PDB file of C-alpha atoms in Angstrom:
ATOM      1  CA  MET P   1       0.000   0.000   0.000  1.00 45.00           C
ATOM      2  CA  PHE P   2       0.898   3.592  -0.405  1.00 47.00           C
ATOM      3  CA  GLY P   3       1.738   5.816   2.490  1.00 44.00           C
ATOM      4  CA  PRO P   4       4.194   8.428   3.694  1.00 41.00           C
ATOM      5  CA  GLY P   5       7.781   7.316   3.774  1.00 40.00           C
ATOM      6  CA  PHE P   6       7.076   4.224   1.749  1.00 41.00           C
ATOM      7  CA  TRP P   7       8.391   5.597  -1.520  1.00 41.00           C
ATOM      8  CA  ARG P   8      11.903   5.225  -0.210  1.00 40.00           C
ATOM      9  CA  VAL P   9      11.620   1.489  -0.659  1.00 40.00           C
ATOM     10  CA  GLY P  10      11.382   1.952  -4.411  1.00 40.00           C
ATOM     11  CA  ARG P  11      14.329   4.281  -4.501  1.00 42.00           C
ATOM     12  CA  MET P  12      16.500   1.871  -2.584  1.00 43.00           C
ATOM     13  CA  MET P  13      15.890  -1.070  -4.853  1.00 45.00           C
ATOM     14  CA  ASN P  14      19.074  -0.477  -6.777  1.00 47.00           C
ATOM     15  CA  GLN P  15      21.179  -0.634  -3.670  1.00 50.00           C
ATOM     16  CA  LEU P  16      20.285  -4.170  -2.663  1.00 52.00           C
ATOM     17  CA  SER P  17      23.180  -6.127  -1.331  1.00 61.00           C
ATOM     18  CA  GLU P  18      25.174  -8.556  -3.422  1.00 66.00           C
ATOM     19  CA  VAL P  19      23.926 -11.401  -1.260  1.00 66.00           C
ATOM     20  CA  GLN P  20      20.336 -10.604  -2.094  1.00 65.00           C
ATOM     21  CA  ASN P  21      21.136 -10.361  -5.780  1.00 64.00           C
ATOM     22  CA  LEU P  22      22.829 -13.723  -5.618  1.00 69.00           C
ATOM     23  CA  GLN P  23      19.893 -15.236  -3.788  1.00 67.00           C
ATOM     24  CA  ARG P  24      17.517 -13.880  -6.391  1.00 64.00           C
ATOM     25  CA  GLU P  25      19.671 -15.222  -9.183  1.00 65.00           C
ATOM     26  CA  MET P  26      19.768 -18.657  -7.546  1.00 63.00           C
ATOM     27  CA  ASN P  27      16.008 -18.645  -7.177  1.00 61.00           C
ATOM     28  CA  ARG P  28      15.708 -17.785 -10.824  1.00 57.00           C
ATOM     29  CA  LEU P  29      18.048 -20.585 -11.865  1.00 56.00           C
ATOM     30  CA  PHE P  30      16.285 -23.230  -9.823  1.00 53.00           C
ATOM     31  CA  SER P  31      12.784 -22.132 -10.588  1.00 50.00           C
ATOM     32  CA  GLY P  32      12.888 -23.922 -13.925  1.00 46.00           C
ATOM     33  CA  PHE P  33      12.409 -22.420 -17.318  1.00 46.00           C
ATOM     34  CA  THR P  34       9.090 -20.725 -17.058  1.00 49.00           C
ATOM     35  CA  GLN P  35       8.447 -18.104 -14.460  1.00 55.00           C
ATOM     36  CA  PRO P  36       5.067 -16.628 -13.728  1.00 57.00           C
ATOM     37  CA  PHE P  37       4.888 -13.006 -12.647  1.00 61.00           C
ATOM     38  CA  SER P  38       6.086 -12.191  -9.188  1.00 58.00           C
ATOM     39  CA  HIS P  39       3.348 -10.515  -7.182  1.00 57.00           C
ATOM     40  CA  GLU P  40       5.006  -7.145  -7.632  1.00 75.00           C
ATOM     41  CA  PHE P  41       4.207  -6.996 -11.334  1.00 81.00           C
ATOM     42  CA  PRO P  42       3.792  -4.539 -12.924  1.00 88.00           C
ATOM     43  CA  PRO P  43       6.183  -2.083 -11.254  1.00 91.00           C
ATOM     44  CA  ILE P  44       4.451   1.246 -10.737  1.00 91.00           C
ATOM     45  CA  ASN P  45       5.361   4.874 -10.172  1.00 91.00           C
ATOM     46  CA  VAL P  46       2.999   7.422  -8.651  1.00 92.00           C
ATOM     47  CA  TRP P  47       3.149  11.132  -9.453  1.00 92.00           C
ATOM     48  CA  LEU P  48       1.092  13.637  -7.495  1.00 90.00           C
ATOM     49  CA  SER P  49      -0.078  17.156  -8.215  1.00 88.00           C
ATOM     50  CA  LYS P  50      -2.710  19.295  -6.526  1.00 86.00           C
ATOM     51  CA  ASP P  51      -5.304  18.255  -9.114  1.00 87.00           C
ATOM     52  CA  ASP P  52      -4.611  14.605  -9.719  1.00 89.00           C
ATOM     53  CA  ALA P  53      -2.315  11.616  -9.477  1.00 91.00           C
ATOM     54  CA  VAL P  54      -0.660   9.840 -12.390  1.00 93.00           C
ATOM     55  CA  VAL P  55       0.029   6.153 -11.966  1.00 93.00           C
ATOM     56  CA  SER P  56       2.402   4.718 -14.544  1.00 93.00           C
ATOM     57  CA  ALA P  57       3.215   1.044 -14.918  1.00 93.00           C
ATOM     58  CA  GLU P  58       5.626  -0.890 -17.134  1.00 92.00           C
ATOM     59  CA  VAL P  59       3.535  -3.636 -18.720  1.00 92.00           C
ATOM     60  CA  PRO P  60       5.071  -4.479 -22.098  1.00 92.00           C
ATOM     61  CA  GLY P  61       3.283  -6.556 -24.694  1.00 90.00           C
ATOM     62  CA  ILE P  62      -0.274  -6.562 -23.408  1.00 89.00           C
ATOM     63  CA  ASP P  63      -3.476  -6.435 -25.352  1.00 86.00           C
ATOM     64  CA  THR P  64      -5.507  -3.457 -24.078  1.00 87.00           C
ATOM     65  CA  GLY P  65      -8.517  -5.753 -24.066  1.00 86.00           C
ATOM     66  CA  GLU P  66      -6.763  -7.867 -21.452  1.00 85.00           C
ATOM     67  CA  LEU P  67      -6.294  -4.939 -19.098  1.00 90.00           C
ATOM     68  CA  ASP P  68      -8.826  -4.230 -16.418  1.00 91.00           C
ATOM     69  CA  ILE P  69      -8.726  -1.072 -14.313  1.00 93.00           C
ATOM     70  CA  SER P  70     -11.199  -0.348 -11.560  1.00 92.00           C
ATOM     71  CA  VAL P  71     -11.448   2.560  -9.140  1.00 91.00           C
ATOM     72  CA  VAL P  72     -13.346   2.561  -5.865  1.00 90.00           C
ATOM     73  CA  ALA P  73     -13.108   5.682  -3.669  1.00 86.00           C
ATOM     74  CA  ASP P  74      -9.329   6.065  -3.173  1.00 88.00           C
ATOM     75  CA  THR P  75      -8.272   2.596  -4.326  1.00 91.00           C
ATOM     76  CA  ILE P  76      -7.276   1.556  -7.810  1.00 92.00           C
ATOM     77  CA  THR P  77      -6.850  -1.991  -9.038  1.00 93.00           C
ATOM     78  CA  ILE P  78      -4.981  -2.892 -12.212  1.00 92.00           C
ATOM     79  CA  SER P  79      -5.270  -6.454 -13.432  1.00 91.00           C
ATOM     80  CA  GLY P  80      -4.615  -8.309 -16.624  1.00 91.00           C
ATOM     81  CA  SER P  81      -2.724 -11.137 -18.174  1.00 89.00           C
ATOM     82  CA  ARG P  82       0.019 -11.773 -20.642  1.00 87.00           C
ATOM     83  CA  ASP P  83       0.061 -14.933 -22.671  1.00 82.00           C
ATOM     84  CA  LYS P  84       3.097 -17.030 -23.240  1.00 79.00           C
ATOM     85  CA  ASP P  85       4.227 -17.508 -26.837  1.00 77.00           C
ATOM     86  CA  GLU P  86       2.981 -20.934 -27.778  1.00 79.00           C
ATOM     87  CA  LEU P  87       5.757 -22.842 -29.420  1.00 82.00           C
ATOM     88  CA  LYS P  88       5.024 -25.065 -32.366  1.00 82.00           C
ATOM     89  CA  GLU P  89       6.252 -28.573 -32.572  1.00 82.00           C
ATOM     90  CA  GLY P  90       9.978 -28.760 -33.126  1.00 83.00           C
ATOM     91  CA  GLU P  91      10.565 -25.316 -31.608  1.00 86.00           C
ATOM     92  CA  SER P  92      12.506 -24.979 -28.389  1.00 87.00           C
ATOM     93  CA  TYR P  93      13.610 -22.229 -26.030  1.00 89.00           C
ATOM     94  CA  HIS P  94      17.237 -21.229 -25.730  1.00 88.00           C
ATOM     95  CA  ARG P  95      16.345 -18.746 -23.015  1.00 87.00           C
ATOM     96  CA  GLN P  96      13.158 -17.794 -21.302  1.00 88.00           C
ATOM     97  CA  GLU P  97      13.446 -14.809 -18.999  1.00 88.00           C
ATOM     98  CA  ARG P  98      10.210 -12.951 -19.631  1.00 89.00           C
ATOM     99  CA  SER P  99       7.297 -13.581 -17.314  1.00 85.00           C
ATOM    100  CA  TYR P 100       3.748 -14.375 -18.240  1.00 86.00           C
ATOM    101  CA  GLY P 101       0.400 -15.053 -16.633  1.00 86.00           C
ATOM    102  CA  ASN P 102      -2.107 -13.098 -14.590  1.00 88.00           C
ATOM    103  CA  PHE P 103      -1.288 -10.089 -12.465  1.00 89.00           C
ATOM    104  CA  THR P 104      -3.136  -7.783 -10.105  1.00 90.00           C
ATOM    105  CA  ARG P 105      -1.971  -4.683  -8.318  1.00 91.00           C
ATOM    106  CA  THR P 106      -3.970  -2.641  -5.865  1.00 91.00           C
ATOM    107  CA  LEU P 107      -2.902   0.787  -4.799  1.00 90.00           C
ATOM    108  CA  GLN P 108      -4.311   3.459  -2.565  1.00 90.00           C
ATOM    109  CA  VAL P 109      -3.870   7.151  -3.315  1.00 88.00           C
ATOM    110  CA  PRO P 110      -4.102   9.766  -0.546  1.00 88.00           C
ATOM    111  CA  PHE P 111      -7.417  11.264  -1.735  1.00 88.00           C
ATOM    112  CA  GLN P 112     -10.878  10.368  -3.023  1.00 89.00           C
ATOM    113  CA  VAL P 113     -10.811   9.876  -6.789  1.00 90.00           C
ATOM    114  CA  ASP P 114     -13.379  11.310  -9.176  1.00 89.00           C
ATOM    115  CA  ALA P 115     -14.024   7.924 -10.768  1.00 87.00           C
ATOM    116  CA  GLY P 116     -15.975   9.373 -13.704  1.00 90.00           C
ATOM    117  CA  ARG P 117     -12.970  11.328 -14.978  1.00 91.00           C
ATOM    118  CA  VAL P 118     -10.299   8.650 -14.709  1.00 92.00           C
ATOM    119  CA  GLU P 119      -8.322   8.250 -17.933  1.00 93.00           C
ATOM    120  CA  ALA P 120      -5.998   5.449 -18.945  1.00 93.00           C
ATOM    121  CA  LYS P 121      -3.587   5.322 -21.879  1.00 93.00           C
ATOM    122  CA  TYR P 122      -1.373   2.521 -23.060  1.00 93.00           C
ATOM    123  CA  ASP P 123       1.586   3.395 -25.224  1.00 92.00           C
ATOM    124  CA  LYS P 124       4.907   1.630 -25.952  1.00 92.00           C
ATOM    125  CA  GLY P 125       4.211  -0.876 -23.220  1.00 92.00           C
ATOM    126  CA  ILE P 126       3.649   1.740 -20.539  1.00 93.00           C
ATOM    127  CA  LEU P 127       0.269   2.214 -18.922  1.00 94.00           C
ATOM    128  CA  ARG P 128      -0.558   5.690 -17.638  1.00 94.00           C
ATOM    129  CA  ILE P 129      -3.625   6.293 -15.534  1.00 94.00           C
ATOM    130  CA  THR P 130      -4.707   9.783 -14.512  1.00 93.00           C
ATOM    131  CA  LEU P 131      -6.743   9.862 -11.309  1.00 92.00           C
ATOM    132  CA  PRO P 132      -8.342  13.286 -10.759  1.00 92.00           C
ATOM    133  CA  ARG P 133      -9.095  14.359  -7.209  1.00 89.00           C
ATOM    134  CA  SER P 134     -12.767  14.650  -6.394  1.00 88.00           C
ATOM    135  CA  GLU P 135     -13.905  18.225  -5.724  1.00 83.00           C
ATOM    136  CA  ALA P 136     -14.128  17.578  -1.992  1.00 81.00           C
ATOM    137  CA  ALA P 137     -10.557  16.261  -1.914  1.00 76.00           C
ATOM    138  CA  LYS P 138      -8.959  19.287  -3.568  1.00 78.00           C
ATOM    139  CA  PRO P 139      -6.684  21.317  -1.323  1.00 77.00           C
ATOM    140  CA  LYS P 140      -8.415  24.306   0.279  1.00 80.00           C
ATOM    141  CA  LYS P 141      -6.591  27.482   0.934  1.00 83.00           C
ATOM    142  CA  VAL P 142      -6.990  28.741   4.458  1.00 88.00           C
ATOM    143  CA  THR P 143      -6.516  32.416   5.042  1.00 88.00           C
ATOM    144  CA  VAL P 144      -5.240  33.543   8.392  1.00 91.00           C
ATOM    145  CA  ARG P 145      -6.893  36.602   9.811  1.00 91.00           C
ATOM    146  CA  SER P 146      -5.137  38.860  12.221  1.00 89.00           C
ATOM    147  CA  GLU P 147      -7.229  40.249  15.005  1.00 82.00           C
TER     148      GLU P 147
ATOM    149  CA  MET D   1      11.890  -6.564   5.382  1.00 41.00           C
ATOM    150  CA  ALA D   2       9.310  -8.143   3.168  1.00 43.00           C
ATOM    151  CA  ASP D   3       9.758  -5.356   0.690  1.00 43.00           C
ATOM    152  CA  GLU D   4      13.428  -6.124   0.246  1.00 45.00           C
ATOM    153  CA  LYS D   5      12.585  -9.561  -1.041  1.00 45.00           C
ATOM    154  CA  ARG D   6      10.636  -8.263  -3.981  1.00 51.00           C
ATOM    155  CA  GLU D   7      11.816  -9.418  -7.374  1.00 53.00           C
ATOM    156  CA  LEU D   8      13.681  -6.830  -9.336  1.00 54.00           C
ATOM    157  CA  GLN D   9      11.769  -6.211 -12.498  1.00 64.00           C
ATOM    158  CA  LYS D  10      14.644  -4.612 -14.279  1.00 74.00           C
ATOM    159  CA  LYS D  11      18.245  -5.523 -13.993  1.00 74.00           C
ATOM    160  CA  GLU D  12      20.774  -2.800 -14.333  1.00 75.00           C
ATOM    161  CA  ALA D  13      23.545  -3.406 -16.844  1.00 75.00           C
ATOM    162  CA  GLN D  14      27.045  -3.885 -15.569  1.00 69.00           C
ATOM    163  CA  SER D  15      29.129  -0.972 -16.707  1.00 61.00           C
ATOM    164  CA  SER D  16      32.553  -1.819 -17.959  1.00 58.00           C
ATOM    165  CA  VAL D  17      35.472   0.531 -18.034  1.00 56.00           C
ATOM    166  CA  GLU D  18      35.958   0.233 -21.770  1.00 62.00           C
ATOM    167  CA  THR D  19      32.502   1.351 -22.758  1.00 65.00           C
ATOM    168  CA  GLU D  20      31.566   4.236 -20.569  1.00 66.00           C
ATOM    169  CA  ARG D  21      28.654   6.218 -21.873  1.00 71.00           C
ATOM    170  CA  THR D  22      28.741   9.939 -22.440  1.00 75.00           C
ATOM    171  CA  LYS D  23      25.209  10.327 -21.093  1.00 75.00           C
ATOM    172  CA  SER D  24      24.927   9.659 -17.408  1.00 77.00           C
ATOM    173  CA  ARG D  25      21.766   7.618 -17.685  1.00 80.00           C
ATOM    174  CA  ARG D  26      20.945   4.246 -16.325  1.00 84.00           C
ATOM    175  CA  VAL D  27      21.156   1.321 -18.723  1.00 88.00           C
ATOM    176  CA  TYR D  28      19.077  -1.789 -18.218  1.00 91.00           C
ATOM    177  CA  VAL D  29      19.402  -5.299 -19.535  1.00 92.00           C
ATOM    178  CA  PRO D  30      16.100  -6.205 -21.178  1.00 93.00           C
ATOM    179  CA  LYS D  31      14.624  -9.582 -20.350  1.00 92.00           C
ATOM    180  CA  VAL D  32      14.587 -11.799 -23.402  1.00 93.00           C
ATOM    181  CA  ASP D  33      13.127 -15.016 -24.664  1.00 92.00           C
ATOM    182  CA  ILE D  34      15.009 -16.735 -27.456  1.00 93.00           C
ATOM    183  CA  TYR D  35      13.555 -19.699 -29.228  1.00 91.00           C
ATOM    184  CA  GLU D  36      14.612 -21.753 -32.153  1.00 90.00           C
ATOM    185  CA  ALA D  37      12.196 -22.704 -34.870  1.00 88.00           C
ATOM    186  CA  LYS D  38      12.851 -24.893 -37.863  1.00 86.00           C
ATOM    187  CA  ASP D  39      13.947 -22.064 -40.146  1.00 88.00           C
ATOM    188  CA  ALA D  40      14.751 -19.193 -37.767  1.00 90.00           C
ATOM    189  CA  ILE D  41      15.877 -18.108 -34.338  1.00 91.00           C
ATOM    190  CA  VAL D  42      13.493 -15.623 -32.735  1.00 92.00           C
ATOM    191  CA  LEU D  43      14.490 -13.159 -30.024  1.00 94.00           C
ATOM    192  CA  VAL D  44      11.771 -11.420 -28.007  1.00 94.00           C
ATOM    193  CA  ALA D  45      12.754  -8.626 -25.607  1.00 94.00           C
ATOM    194  CA  ASP D  46      10.711  -6.644 -23.092  1.00 93.00           C
ATOM    195  CA  MET D  47      11.671  -3.004 -23.545  1.00 94.00           C
ATOM    196  CA  PRO D  48       8.870  -0.831 -22.177  1.00 93.00           C
ATOM    197  CA  GLY D  49       9.082   2.779 -23.360  1.00 92.00           C
ATOM    198  CA  VAL D  50      10.737   1.919 -26.660  1.00 92.00           C
ATOM    199  CA  ASP D  51       9.190   2.276 -30.118  1.00 90.00           C
ATOM    200  CA  GLU D  52      10.420   1.492 -33.634  1.00 90.00           C
ATOM    201  CA  LYS D  53      12.218   4.852 -33.879  1.00 91.00           C
ATOM    202  CA  SER D  54      14.153   4.535 -30.643  1.00 92.00           C
ATOM    203  CA  VAL D  55      15.492   1.023 -31.030  1.00 93.00           C
ATOM    204  CA  ASP D  56      18.765   0.118 -32.711  1.00 92.00           C
ATOM    205  CA  ILE D  57      19.866  -3.302 -33.797  1.00 92.00           C
ATOM    206  CA  THR D  58      23.390  -3.803 -35.048  1.00 91.00           C
ATOM    207  CA  LEU D  59      25.197  -6.853 -36.236  1.00 88.00           C
ATOM    208  CA  ASP D  60      28.963  -6.617 -36.147  1.00 87.00           C
ATOM    209  CA  LYS D  61      30.791  -9.793 -37.070  1.00 84.00           C
ATOM    210  CA  ASN D  62      28.857 -12.307 -34.985  1.00 86.00           C
ATOM    211  CA  ILE D  63      27.675  -9.956 -32.241  1.00 90.00           C
ATOM    212  CA  LEU D  64      24.076  -8.842 -32.359  1.00 92.00           C
ATOM    213  CA  THR D  65      23.433  -5.787 -30.197  1.00 93.00           C
ATOM    214  CA  ILE D  66      20.004  -4.517 -29.314  1.00 93.00           C
ATOM    215  CA  ALA D  67      19.762  -1.038 -27.844  1.00 93.00           C
ATOM    216  CA  GLY D  68      16.855   1.209 -27.056  1.00 93.00           C
ATOM    217  CA  THR D  69      16.558   4.746 -25.766  1.00 92.00           C
ATOM    218  CA  VAL D  70      13.759   5.815 -23.471  1.00 91.00           C
ATOM    219  CA  GLU D  71      12.759   9.385 -22.752  1.00 87.00           C
ATOM    220  CA  PRO D  72      12.767  10.156 -19.031  1.00 86.00           C
ATOM    221  CA  GLU D  73       9.312  10.172 -17.555  1.00 85.00           C
ATOM    222  CA  ALA D  74       8.023  13.509 -16.332  1.00 83.00           C
ATOM    223  CA  TYR D  75       4.630  15.106 -15.875  1.00 86.00           C
ATOM    224  CA  LYS D  76       4.060  18.839 -15.652  1.00 86.00           C
ATOM    225  CA  ASP D  77       3.452  20.148 -12.118  1.00 88.00           C
ATOM    226  CA  HIS D  78       3.691  16.621 -10.746  1.00 88.00           C
ATOM    227  CA  SER D  79       6.247  15.284  -8.335  1.00 89.00           C
ATOM    228  CA  ILE D  80       7.069  11.635  -7.906  1.00 89.00           C
ATOM    229  CA  THR D  81       5.882  10.279  -4.584  1.00 88.00           C
ATOM    230  CA  TYR D  82       6.290   6.543  -4.955  1.00 88.00           C
ATOM    231  CA  SER D  83       8.639   4.693  -7.248  1.00 87.00           C
ATOM    232  CA  GLU D  84       9.166   1.059  -8.092  1.00 88.00           C
ATOM    233  CA  TYR D  85      10.929   1.448 -11.398  1.00 88.00           C
ATOM    234  CA  ASP D  86      13.326   3.862 -12.982  1.00 88.00           C
ATOM    235  CA  THR D  87      13.520   4.703 -16.653  1.00 88.00           C
ATOM    236  CA  GLY D  88      16.713   4.321 -18.605  1.00 89.00           C
ATOM    237  CA  ASP D  89      18.066   2.976 -21.829  1.00 92.00           C
ATOM    238  CA  TYR D  90      18.351  -0.674 -22.746  1.00 93.00           C
ATOM    239  CA  GLU D  91      21.306  -2.563 -24.071  1.00 92.00           C
ATOM    240  CA  ARG D  92      22.180  -6.202 -24.539  1.00 93.00           C
ATOM    241  CA  ALA D  93      24.394  -8.168 -26.903  1.00 93.00           C
ATOM    242  CA  PHE D  94      24.396 -11.758 -28.068  1.00 92.00           C
ATOM    243  CA  THR D  95      26.811 -13.809 -30.091  1.00 91.00           C
ATOM    244  CA  ILE D  96      25.050 -15.507 -32.941  1.00 87.00           C
ATOM    245  CA  SER D  97      26.120 -18.518 -34.882  1.00 83.00           C
ATOM    246  CA  ASP D  98      27.126 -18.654 -38.522  1.00 80.00           C
ATOM    247  CA  GLU D  99      23.939 -20.421 -39.475  1.00 83.00           C
ATOM    248  CA  VAL D 100      22.037 -17.121 -39.392  1.00 87.00           C
ATOM    249  CA  ASP D 101      21.368 -15.445 -42.721  1.00 87.00           C
ATOM    250  CA  ARG D 102      22.673 -11.957 -42.017  1.00 85.00           C
ATOM    251  CA  ASN D 103      20.846 -10.272 -44.874  1.00 87.00           C
ATOM    252  CA  LYS D 104      17.404 -11.403 -43.892  1.00 88.00           C
ATOM    253  CA  ILE D 105      17.232 -10.362 -40.235  1.00 91.00           C
ATOM    254  CA  GLU D 106      13.901  -8.718 -39.462  1.00 92.00           C
ATOM    255  CA  ALA D 107      12.766  -6.777 -36.417  1.00 93.00           C
ATOM    256  CA  SER D 108       9.573  -5.202 -35.161  1.00 94.00           C
ATOM    257  CA  VAL D 109       8.474  -3.386 -32.012  1.00 94.00           C
ATOM    258  CA  LYS D 110       4.969  -3.607 -30.637  1.00 93.00           C
ATOM    259  CA  GLN D 111       3.784  -2.314 -27.269  1.00 92.00           C
ATOM    260  CA  GLY D 112       7.292  -2.143 -25.883  1.00 93.00           C
ATOM    261  CA  VAL D 113       8.210  -5.637 -27.018  1.00 94.00           C
ATOM    262  CA  LEU D 114      10.989  -6.080 -29.565  1.00 95.00           C
ATOM    263  CA  ARG D 115      10.910  -9.123 -31.799  1.00 94.00           C
ATOM    264  CA  VAL D 116      13.926 -10.008 -33.932  1.00 94.00           C
ATOM    265  CA  THR D 117      13.758 -12.865 -36.408  1.00 93.00           C
ATOM    266  CA  LEU D 118      17.085 -14.349 -37.437  1.00 92.00           C
ATOM    267  CA  PRO D 119      16.459 -16.696 -40.380  1.00 92.00           C
ATOM    268  CA  LYS D 120      18.750 -19.657 -40.763  1.00 89.00           C
ATOM    269  CA  VAL D 121      20.855 -20.073 -43.869  1.00 86.00           C
ATOM    270  CA  GLU D 122      19.400 -22.586 -46.252  1.00 78.00           C
ATOM    271  CA  PRO D 123      21.436 -25.753 -46.161  1.00 71.00           C
ATOM    272  CA  VAL D 124      23.819 -26.034 -49.042  1.00 69.00           C
ATOM    273  CA  LYS D 125      22.380 -28.435 -51.534  1.00 66.00           C
ATOM    274  CA  ALA D 126      24.488 -31.369 -52.497  1.00 72.00           C
ATOM    275  CA  LYS D 127      25.950 -30.721 -55.883  1.00 76.00           C
ATOM    276  CA  LYS D 128      26.039 -33.501 -58.335  1.00 79.00           C
ATOM    277  CA  ILE D 129      29.101 -33.588 -60.477  1.00 83.00           C
ATOM    278  CA  ALA D 130      28.646 -35.004 -63.864  1.00 83.00           C
ATOM    279  CA  ILE D 131      31.353 -37.253 -65.060  1.00 87.00           C
ATOM    280  CA  LYS D 132      32.302 -36.900 -68.622  1.00 87.00           C
ATOM    281  CA  THR D 133      33.279 -39.863 -70.574  1.00 84.00           C
ATOM    282  CA  GLY D 134      36.689 -39.367 -71.926  1.00 73.00           C
TER     283      GLY D 134
END
């Protein structure tokens, strides 16, 4: 879920220790040829402004018909699936590193979303969803009066 | 702690001293599938953010290099508050065997997925040598 201070986790991903990288690599090697999506797929970024939030996700090679986005109050769910290339008889993999299968991500933004004005675009394998703030959730300016 | 165990979606390329880039941007190794069919070897790479204009495929001797450039992501008046991935360029190289027909390599990009078809050379037909009677 999404909350204050949590974004640091994403920023620190590149500084994982060698041991963890090795462990991950070992897991990959012993997991066999095919690997379904890890539960953190697709990776997402969240951008905030005073009017809306933009959620972008790297989901290459997906049919837009296979993507399902739903918004309830302040929670957005992205789900979909990516099919594996079906090999014909006599064809064989040299390498198989890409993942396939079903995925679901749920994310909470820090305001109520105007669900009727949500827009989603899919371009070059990147999904971008704009979540406008509902009128009630827009920042209000408070003026301070001196007495 | 649980968050540290998450799978890395993108693997950053190892930089080597010999090929330092002039642009100080991150470079990622795209994940690929390579499969062999009867008449071709097909390479499929996940390169989100890349289109047909921003991808480069070069074949030098027997090294096939795929490279893609991605524009940094930015939205006007927005600031990033949560991040699980970073944008950067892609680069990866493979050695290919002599059985690939270099003149017929084809590539296409669709929805951030690059597909390169490397057709195999047709097997040399046995040549029958006629023997003349002397």
